[in-house]
Amino acid sequence: MNRAPRLEIEYCTQCRWLMRAAWTAQELLTTFPKELGEVALVPGTGGVFDVSLDGELLWSRKAEGGFAEVPLLKQMVRDRIAPDRKLGHSDRKESDPQHAGDVNL
């Protein structure tokens, strides 16, 4: 059985980030129920919280200096697996004058 694309969320067990990883997985599976073949939660240590799609790192908490906002992750996943798909309010652009001051997408 082909379960591609495969999204992985590696989270730090020492930091107790399982709930954040599970919530992030739920948000992505709810948005992409037909497009994602599999979502894996991968226990790690050392403050890791990395999101990868088919082996390509999309977000690293350490490298980026914090957690990704879920709308941003949805856009990153969408751009790779369903580029023509609209995400509604998660599709706000920084150039949108109505939301120019928004920090959170």
mmCIF file of N, CA and C in Angstrom:
data_model
loop_
_atom_site.group_PDB
_atom_site.id
_atom_site.type_symbol
_atom_site.label_atom_id
_atom_site.label_comp_id
_atom_site.label_asym_id
_atom_site.label_seq_id
_atom_site.Cartn_x
_atom_site.Cartn_y
_atom_site.Cartn_z
ATOM 1 N N MET A 1 0.843 -1.186 0.000
ATOM 2 C CA MET A 1 0.000 0.000 0.000
ATOM 3 C C MET A 1 0.887 1.248 0.000
ATOM 4 N N ASN A 2 0.642 2.139 -0.934
ATOM 5 C CA ASN A 2 1.393 3.386 -1.029
ATOM 6 C C ASN A 2 0.778 4.424 -0.092
ATOM 7 N N ARG A 3 1.569 4.916 0.835
ATOM 8 C CA ARG A 3 1.074 5.907 1.793
ATOM 9 C C ARG A 3 1.789 7.237 1.613
ATOM 10 N N ALA A 4 2.027 7.600 0.399
ATOM 11 C CA ALA A 4 2.699 8.873 0.130
ATOM 12 C C ALA A 4 1.645 9.940 -0.126
ATOM 13 N N PRO A 5 1.902 11.153 0.188
ATOM 14 C CA PRO A 5 3.080 11.654 0.881
ATOM 15 C C PRO A 5 3.020 11.372 2.385
ATOM 16 N N ARG A 6 4.215 11.268 2.973
ATOM 17 C CA ARG A 6 4.352 10.961 4.396
ATOM 18 C C ARG A 6 4.879 12.194 5.125
ATOM 19 N N LEU A 7 4.118 12.651 6.096
ATOM 20 C CA LEU A 7 4.511 13.783 6.914
ATOM 21 C C LEU A 7 4.985 13.252 8.259
ATOM 22 N N GLU A 8 6.116 13.748 8.724
ATOM 23 C CA GLU A 8 6.651 13.352 10.030
ATOM 24 C C GLU A 8 6.761 14.576 10.917
ATOM 25 N N ILE A 9 6.361 14.385 12.168
ATOM 26 C CA ILE A 9 6.564 15.411 13.181
ATOM 27 C C ILE A 9 7.411 14.777 14.265
ATOM 28 N N GLU A 10 8.673 15.213 14.343
ATOM 29 C CA GLU A 10 9.563 14.729 15.392
ATOM 30 C C GLU A 10 9.503 15.727 16.538
ATOM 31 N N TYR A 11 9.182 15.235 17.730
ATOM 32 C CA TYR A 11 8.963 16.097 18.876
ATOM 33 C C TYR A 11 9.810 15.629 20.060
ATOM 34 N N CYS A 12 10.118 16.543 20.956
ATOM 35 C CA CYS A 12 10.936 16.242 22.121
ATOM 36 C C CYS A 12 10.079 15.655 23.242
ATOM 37 N N THR A 13 10.426 14.428 23.652
ATOM 38 C CA THR A 13 9.713 13.798 24.755
ATOM 39 C C THR A 13 10.110 14.436 26.091
ATOM 40 N N GLN A 14 11.361 14.901 26.190
ATOM 41 C CA GLN A 14 11.831 15.550 27.418
ATOM 42 C C GLN A 14 11.065 16.853 27.683
ATOM 43 N N CYS A 15 10.689 17.517 26.606
ATOM 44 C CA CYS A 15 9.967 18.795 26.704
ATOM 45 C C CYS A 15 8.455 18.580 26.815
ATOM 46 N N ARG A 16 8.035 17.337 26.661
ATOM 47 C CA ARG A 16 6.612 16.970 26.727
ATOM 48 C C ARG A 16 5.794 17.666 25.638
ATOM 49 N N TRP A 17 6.299 17.594 24.411
ATOM 50 C CA TRP A 17 5.628 18.234 23.292
ATOM 51 C C TRP A 17 4.758 17.280 22.485
ATOM 52 N N LEU A 18 4.419 16.118 23.055
ATOM 53 C CA LEU A 18 3.549 15.177 22.359
ATOM 54 C C LEU A 18 2.205 15.807 22.009
ATOM 55 N N MET A 19 1.595 16.509 22.938
ATOM 56 C CA MET A 19 0.274 17.109 22.672
ATOM 57 C C MET A 19 0.352 18.144 21.547
ATOM 58 N N ARG A 20 1.421 18.933 21.517
ATOM 59 C CA ARG A 20 1.589 19.912 20.432
ATOM 60 C C ARG A 20 1.752 19.188 19.098
ATOM 61 N N ALA A 21 2.531 18.107 19.093
ATOM 62 C CA ALA A 21 2.732 17.334 17.866
ATOM 63 C C ALA A 21 1.426 16.695 17.410
ATOM 64 N N ALA A 22 0.666 16.148 18.349
ATOM 65 C CA ALA A 22 -0.609 15.509 18.004
ATOM 66 C C ALA A 22 -1.612 16.539 17.487
ATOM 67 N N TRP A 23 -1.638 17.706 18.101
ATOM 68 C CA TRP A 23 -2.542 18.760 17.647
ATOM 69 C C TRP A 23 -2.160 19.242 16.239
ATOM 70 N N THR A 24 -0.858 19.402 16.006
ATOM 71 C CA THR A 24 -0.385 19.804 14.679
ATOM 72 C C THR A 24 -0.762 18.750 13.649
ATOM 73 N N ALA A 25 -0.574 17.479 13.987
ATOM 74 C CA ALA A 25 -0.952 16.380 13.086
ATOM 75 C C ALA A 25 -2.443 16.424 12.796
ATOM 76 N N GLN A 26 -3.260 16.635 13.824
ATOM 77 C CA GLN A 26 -4.712 16.706 13.644
ATOM 78 C C GLN A 26 -5.094 17.837 12.698
ATOM 79 N N GLU A 27 -4.492 18.994 12.882
ATOM 80 C CA GLU A 27 -4.792 20.139 12.012
ATOM 81 C C GLU A 27 -4.452 19.837 10.552
ATOM 82 N N LEU A 28 -3.294 19.221 10.326
ATOM 83 C CA LEU A 28 -2.876 18.923 8.952
ATOM 84 C C LEU A 28 -3.723 17.810 8.339
ATOM 85 N N LEU A 29 -4.056 16.792 9.127
ATOM 86 C CA LEU A 29 -4.914 15.707 8.614
ATOM 87 C C LEU A 29 -6.330 16.192 8.342
ATOM 88 N N THR A 30 -6.816 17.123 9.133
ATOM 89 C CA THR A 30 -8.150 17.676 8.912
ATOM 90 C C THR A 30 -8.178 18.510 7.634
ATOM 91 N N THR A 31 -7.101 19.231 7.379
ATOM 92 C CA THR A 31 -7.025 20.079 6.183
ATOM 93 C C THR A 31 -6.750 19.267 4.918
ATOM 94 N N PHE A 32 -5.954 18.212 5.032
ATOM 95 C CA PHE A 32 -5.543 17.414 3.874
ATOM 96 C C PHE A 32 -5.921 15.937 4.052
ATOM 97 N N PRO A 33 -7.209 15.630 4.245
ATOM 98 C CA PRO A 33 -7.594 14.242 4.529
ATOM 99 C C PRO A 33 -7.359 13.276 3.373
ATOM 100 N N LYS A 34 -7.419 13.764 2.157
ATOM 101 C CA LYS A 34 -7.223 12.895 0.985
ATOM 102 C C LYS A 34 -5.815 13.007 0.414
ATOM 103 N N GLU A 35 -5.166 14.151 0.640
ATOM 104 C CA GLU A 35 -3.856 14.387 0.036
ATOM 105 C C GLU A 35 -2.710 13.747 0.815
ATOM 106 N N LEU A 36 -2.815 13.693 2.145
ATOM 107 C CA LEU A 36 -1.755 13.092 2.958
ATOM 108 C C LEU A 36 -1.988 11.593 3.066
ATOM 109 N N GLY A 37 -0.953 10.824 2.812
ATOM 110 C CA GLY A 37 -1.067 9.380 2.915
ATOM 111 C C GLY A 37 -0.813 8.874 4.315
ATOM 112 N N GLU A 38 -0.012 9.628 5.066
ATOM 113 C CA GLU A 38 0.376 9.174 6.400
ATOM 114 C C GLU A 38 0.951 10.346 7.178
ATOM 115 N N VAL A 39 0.681 10.367 8.486
ATOM 116 C CA VAL A 39 1.310 11.320 9.387
ATOM 117 C C VAL A 39 1.895 10.513 10.535
ATOM 118 N N ALA A 40 3.183 10.701 10.795
ATOM 119 C CA ALA A 40 3.874 9.959 11.847
ATOM 120 C C ALA A 40 4.350 10.913 12.924
ATOM 121 N N LEU A 41 4.144 10.519 14.175
ATOM 122 C CA LEU A 41 4.702 11.239 15.319
ATOM 123 C C LEU A 41 5.942 10.480 15.756
ATOM 124 N N VAL A 42 7.082 11.163 15.733
ATOM 125 C CA VAL A 42 8.365 10.517 15.984
ATOM 126 C C VAL A 42 8.968 11.080 17.270
ATOM 127 N N PRO A 43 9.062 10.261 18.327
ATOM 128 C CA PRO A 43 9.652 10.745 19.574
ATOM 129 C C PRO A 43 11.136 11.074 19.393
ATOM 130 N N GLY A 44 11.548 12.178 19.979
ATOM 131 C CA GLY A 44 12.952 12.587 19.941
ATOM 132 C C GLY A 44 13.321 13.233 21.266
ATOM 133 N N THR A 45 14.516 13.800 21.320
ATOM 134 C CA THR A 45 14.996 14.467 22.531
ATOM 135 C C THR A 45 15.755 15.726 22.136
ATOM 136 N N GLY A 46 16.159 16.473 23.146
ATOM 137 C CA GLY A 46 17.021 17.633 22.898
ATOM 138 C C GLY A 46 16.318 18.856 22.357
ATOM 139 N N GLY A 47 15.029 18.997 22.625
ATOM 140 C CA GLY A 47 14.304 20.186 22.184
ATOM 141 C C GLY A 47 13.889 20.179 20.726
ATOM 142 N N VAL A 48 13.887 19.000 20.107
ATOM 143 C CA VAL A 48 13.534 18.908 18.695
ATOM 144 C C VAL A 48 12.024 19.062 18.481
ATOM 145 N N PHE A 49 11.666 19.791 17.442
ATOM 146 C CA PHE A 49 10.296 19.821 16.921
ATOM 147 C C PHE A 49 10.445 20.127 15.437
ATOM 148 N N ASP A 50 10.581 19.061 14.649
ATOM 149 C CA ASP A 50 10.803 19.183 13.207
ATOM 150 C C ASP A 50 9.620 18.615 12.453
ATOM 151 N N VAL A 51 9.233 19.292 11.389
ATOM 152 C CA VAL A 51 8.157 18.824 10.519
ATOM 153 C C VAL A 51 8.765 18.573 9.148
ATOM 154 N N SER A 52 8.612 17.332 8.656
ATOM 155 C CA SER A 52 9.173 16.940 7.359
ATOM 156 C C SER A 52 8.086 16.317 6.495
ATOM 157 N N LEU A 53 8.224 16.507 5.203
ATOM 158 C CA LEU A 53 7.308 15.907 4.234
ATOM 159 C C LEU A 53 8.140 15.119 3.231
ATOM 160 N N ASP A 54 7.925 13.816 3.193
ATOM 161 C CA ASP A 54 8.686 12.925 2.312
ATOM 162 C C ASP A 54 10.194 13.155 2.432
ATOM 163 N N GLY A 55 10.660 13.323 3.667
ATOM 164 C CA GLY A 55 12.087 13.480 3.916
ATOM 165 C C GLY A 55 12.617 14.893 3.785
ATOM 166 N N GLU A 56 11.794 15.832 3.308
ATOM 167 C CA GLU A 56 12.218 17.228 3.166
ATOM 168 C C GLU A 56 11.800 18.001 4.411
ATOM 169 N N LEU A 57 12.761 18.595 5.092
ATOM 170 C CA LEU A 57 12.476 19.368 6.295
ATOM 171 C C LEU A 57 11.722 20.637 5.924
ATOM 172 N N LEU A 58 10.522 20.784 6.480
ATOM 173 C CA LEU A 58 9.722 21.991 6.247
ATOM 174 C C LEU A 58 9.950 23.025 7.340
ATOM 175 N N TRP A 59 10.078 22.551 8.593
ATOM 176 C CA TRP A 59 10.229 23.468 9.711
ATOM 177 C C TRP A 59 11.040 22.795 10.809
ATOM 178 N N SER A 60 11.967 23.517 11.359
ATOM 179 C CA SER A 60 12.751 23.064 12.503
ATOM 180 C C SER A 60 12.675 24.140 13.581
ATOM 181 N N ARG A 61 12.160 23.777 14.735
ATOM 182 C CA ARG A 61 12.029 24.743 15.827
ATOM 183 C C ARG A 61 13.379 25.352 16.184
ATOM 184 N N LYS A 62 14.411 24.529 16.211
ATOM 185 C CA LYS A 62 15.748 25.026 16.563
ATOM 186 C C LYS A 62 16.271 25.997 15.507
ATOM 187 N N ALA A 63 16.170 25.630 14.247
ATOM 188 C CA ALA A 63 16.701 26.470 13.168
ATOM 189 C C ALA A 63 15.925 27.778 13.022
ATOM 190 N N GLU A 64 14.605 27.714 13.222
ATOM 191 C CA GLU A 64 13.757 28.890 13.013
ATOM 192 C C GLU A 64 13.577 29.722 14.278
ATOM 193 N N GLY A 65 14.000 29.192 15.417
ATOM 194 C CA GLY A 65 13.900 29.944 16.659
ATOM 195 C C GLY A 65 12.524 29.909 17.299
ATOM 196 N N GLY A 66 11.715 28.926 16.962
ATOM 197 C CA GLY A 66 10.386 28.806 17.566
ATOM 198 C C GLY A 66 9.515 27.857 16.769
ATOM 199 N N PHE A 67 8.296 27.721 17.228
ATOM 200 C CA PHE A 67 7.332 26.851 16.560
ATOM 201 C C PHE A 67 6.686 27.574 15.387
ATOM 202 N N ALA A 68 6.348 26.820 14.359
ATOM 203 C CA ALA A 68 5.646 27.385 13.206
ATOM 204 C C ALA A 68 4.182 27.578 13.559
ATOM 205 N N GLU A 69 3.593 28.628 13.062
ATOM 206 C CA GLU A 69 2.151 28.798 13.164
ATOM 207 C C GLU A 69 1.510 27.757 12.251
ATOM 208 N N VAL A 70 0.403 27.173 12.679
ATOM 209 C CA VAL A 70 -0.252 26.123 11.896
ATOM 210 C C VAL A 70 -0.662 26.610 10.498
ATOM 211 N N PRO A 71 -1.205 27.827 10.344
ATOM 212 C CA PRO A 71 -1.530 28.269 8.981
ATOM 213 C C PRO A 71 -0.315 28.277 8.049
ATOM 214 N N LEU A 72 0.846 28.644 8.572
ATOM 215 C CA LEU A 72 2.065 28.627 7.766
ATOM 216 C C LEU A 72 2.424 27.194 7.375
ATOM 217 N N LEU A 73 2.343 26.263 8.320
ATOM 218 C CA LEU A 73 2.613 24.855 7.995
ATOM 219 C C LEU A 73 1.643 24.352 6.939
ATOM 220 N N LYS A 74 0.380 24.719 7.068
ATOM 221 C CA LYS A 74 -0.622 24.304 6.076
ATOM 222 C C LYS A 74 -0.248 24.822 4.686
ATOM 223 N N GLN A 75 0.211 26.057 4.612
ATOM 224 C CA GLN A 75 0.627 26.613 3.322
ATOM 225 C C GLN A 75 1.828 25.863 2.764
ATOM 226 N N MET A 76 2.786 25.554 3.619
ATOM 227 C CA MET A 76 3.996 24.852 3.177
ATOM 228 C C MET A 76 3.650 23.451 2.656
ATOM 229 N N VAL A 77 2.781 22.758 3.370
ATOM 230 C CA VAL A 77 2.356 21.420 2.931
ATOM 231 C C VAL A 77 1.552 21.533 1.643
ATOM 232 N N ARG A 78 0.608 22.464 1.610
ATOM 233 C CA ARG A 78 -0.219 22.663 0.417
ATOM 234 C C ARG A 78 0.630 22.955 -0.820
ATOM 235 N N ASP A 79 1.626 23.813 -0.664
ATOM 236 C CA ASP A 79 2.469 24.195 -1.794
ATOM 237 C C ASP A 79 3.178 22.994 -2.411
ATOM 238 N N ARG A 80 3.384 21.949 -1.622
ATOM 239 C CA ARG A 80 4.085 20.760 -2.111
ATOM 240 C C ARG A 80 3.158 19.651 -2.593
ATOM 241 N N ILE A 81 1.985 19.500 -1.966
ATOM 242 C CA ILE A 81 1.138 18.353 -2.325
ATOM 243 C C ILE A 81 -0.149 18.719 -3.053
ATOM 244 N N ALA A 82 -0.584 19.978 -2.959
ATOM 245 C CA ALA A 82 -1.828 20.400 -3.614
ATOM 246 C C ALA A 82 -1.755 21.885 -3.942
ATOM 247 N N PRO A 83 -0.826 22.287 -4.833
ATOM 248 C CA PRO A 83 -0.556 23.711 -5.055
ATOM 249 C C PRO A 83 -1.752 24.537 -5.530
ATOM 250 N N ASP A 84 -2.739 23.911 -6.139
ATOM 251 C CA ASP A 84 -3.900 24.656 -6.616
ATOM 252 C C ASP A 84 -4.997 24.786 -5.560
ATOM 253 N N ARG A 85 -4.811 24.145 -4.428
ATOM 254 C CA ARG A 85 -5.814 24.111 -3.370
ATOM 255 C C ARG A 85 -5.870 25.441 -2.631
ATOM 256 N N LYS A 86 -7.068 25.929 -2.361
ATOM 257 C CA LYS A 86 -7.258 27.145 -1.570
ATOM 258 C C LYS A 86 -7.428 26.752 -0.110
ATOM 259 N N LEU A 87 -6.880 27.550 0.791
ATOM 260 C CA LEU A 87 -6.938 27.254 2.219
ATOM 261 C C LEU A 87 -7.824 28.232 2.991
ATOM 262 N N GLY A 88 -8.593 29.040 2.296
ATOM 263 C CA GLY A 88 -9.462 29.981 2.998
ATOM 264 C C GLY A 88 -8.670 31.002 3.777
ATOM 265 N N HIS A 89 -9.025 31.195 5.057
ATOM 266 C CA HIS A 89 -8.378 32.221 5.868
ATOM 267 C C HIS A 89 -6.899 31.942 6.112
ATOM 268 N N SER A 90 -6.465 30.706 5.927
ATOM 269 C CA SER A 90 -5.045 30.378 6.099
ATOM 270 C C SER A 90 -4.203 30.831 4.915
ATOM 271 N N ASP A 91 -4.859 31.362 3.880
ATOM 272 C CA ASP A 91 -4.151 31.801 2.677
ATOM 273 C C ASP A 91 -3.830 33.290 2.675
ATOM 274 N N ARG A 92 -3.984 33.963 3.792
ATOM 275 C CA ARG A 92 -3.685 35.399 3.829
ATOM 276 C C ARG A 92 -2.257 35.663 3.395
ATOM 277 N N LYS A 93 -2.115 36.669 2.608
ATOM 278 C CA LYS A 93 -0.786 37.074 2.150
ATOM 279 C C LYS A 93 -0.358 38.320 2.918
ATOM 280 N N GLU A 94 0.945 38.445 3.148
ATOM 281 C CA GLU A 94 1.453 39.630 3.828
ATOM 282 C C GLU A 94 1.156 40.895 3.036
ATOM 283 N N SER A 95 0.998 40.768 1.713
ATOM 284 C CA SER A 95 0.738 41.939 0.884
ATOM 285 C C SER A 95 -0.733 42.352 0.935
ATOM 286 N N ASP A 96 -1.579 41.566 1.584
ATOM 287 C CA ASP A 96 -2.991 41.872 1.712
ATOM 288 C C ASP A 96 -3.128 43.071 2.654
ATOM 289 N N PRO A 97 -3.585 44.245 2.153
ATOM 290 C CA PRO A 97 -3.633 45.445 2.999
ATOM 291 C C PRO A 97 -4.541 45.274 4.214
ATOM 292 N N GLN A 98 -5.566 44.441 4.104
ATOM 293 C CA GLN A 98 -6.490 44.225 5.215
ATOM 294 C C GLN A 98 -5.774 43.549 6.384
ATOM 295 N N HIS A 99 -4.732 42.753 6.086
ATOM 296 C CA HIS A 99 -4.031 42.005 7.118
ATOM 297 C C HIS A 99 -2.551 42.354 7.181
ATOM 298 N N ALA A 100 -2.195 43.544 6.707
ATOM 299 C CA ALA A 100 -0.792 43.926 6.621
ATOM 300 C C ALA A 100 -0.090 43.921 7.967
ATOM 301 N N GLY A 101 -0.806 44.220 9.038
ATOM 302 C CA GLY A 101 -0.189 44.262 10.344
ATOM 303 C C GLY A 101 -0.239 42.954 11.093
ATOM 304 N N ASP A 102 -0.868 41.940 10.513
ATOM 305 C CA ASP A 102 -0.985 40.640 11.197
ATOM 306 C C ASP A 102 0.376 39.978 11.357
ATOM 307 N N VAL A 103 0.669 39.543 12.556
ATOM 308 C CA VAL A 103 1.887 38.801 12.812
ATOM 309 C C VAL A 103 1.595 37.314 12.611
ATOM 310 N N ASN A 104 0.446 36.864 13.102
ATOM 311 C CA ASN A 104 0.040 35.465 12.941
ATOM 312 C C ASN A 104 -0.790 35.337 11.676
ATOM 313 N N LEU A 105 -0.439 34.368 10.860
ATOM 314 C CA LEU A 105 -1.183 34.176 9.607
ATOM 315 C C LEU A 105 -2.577 33.752 9.869
#
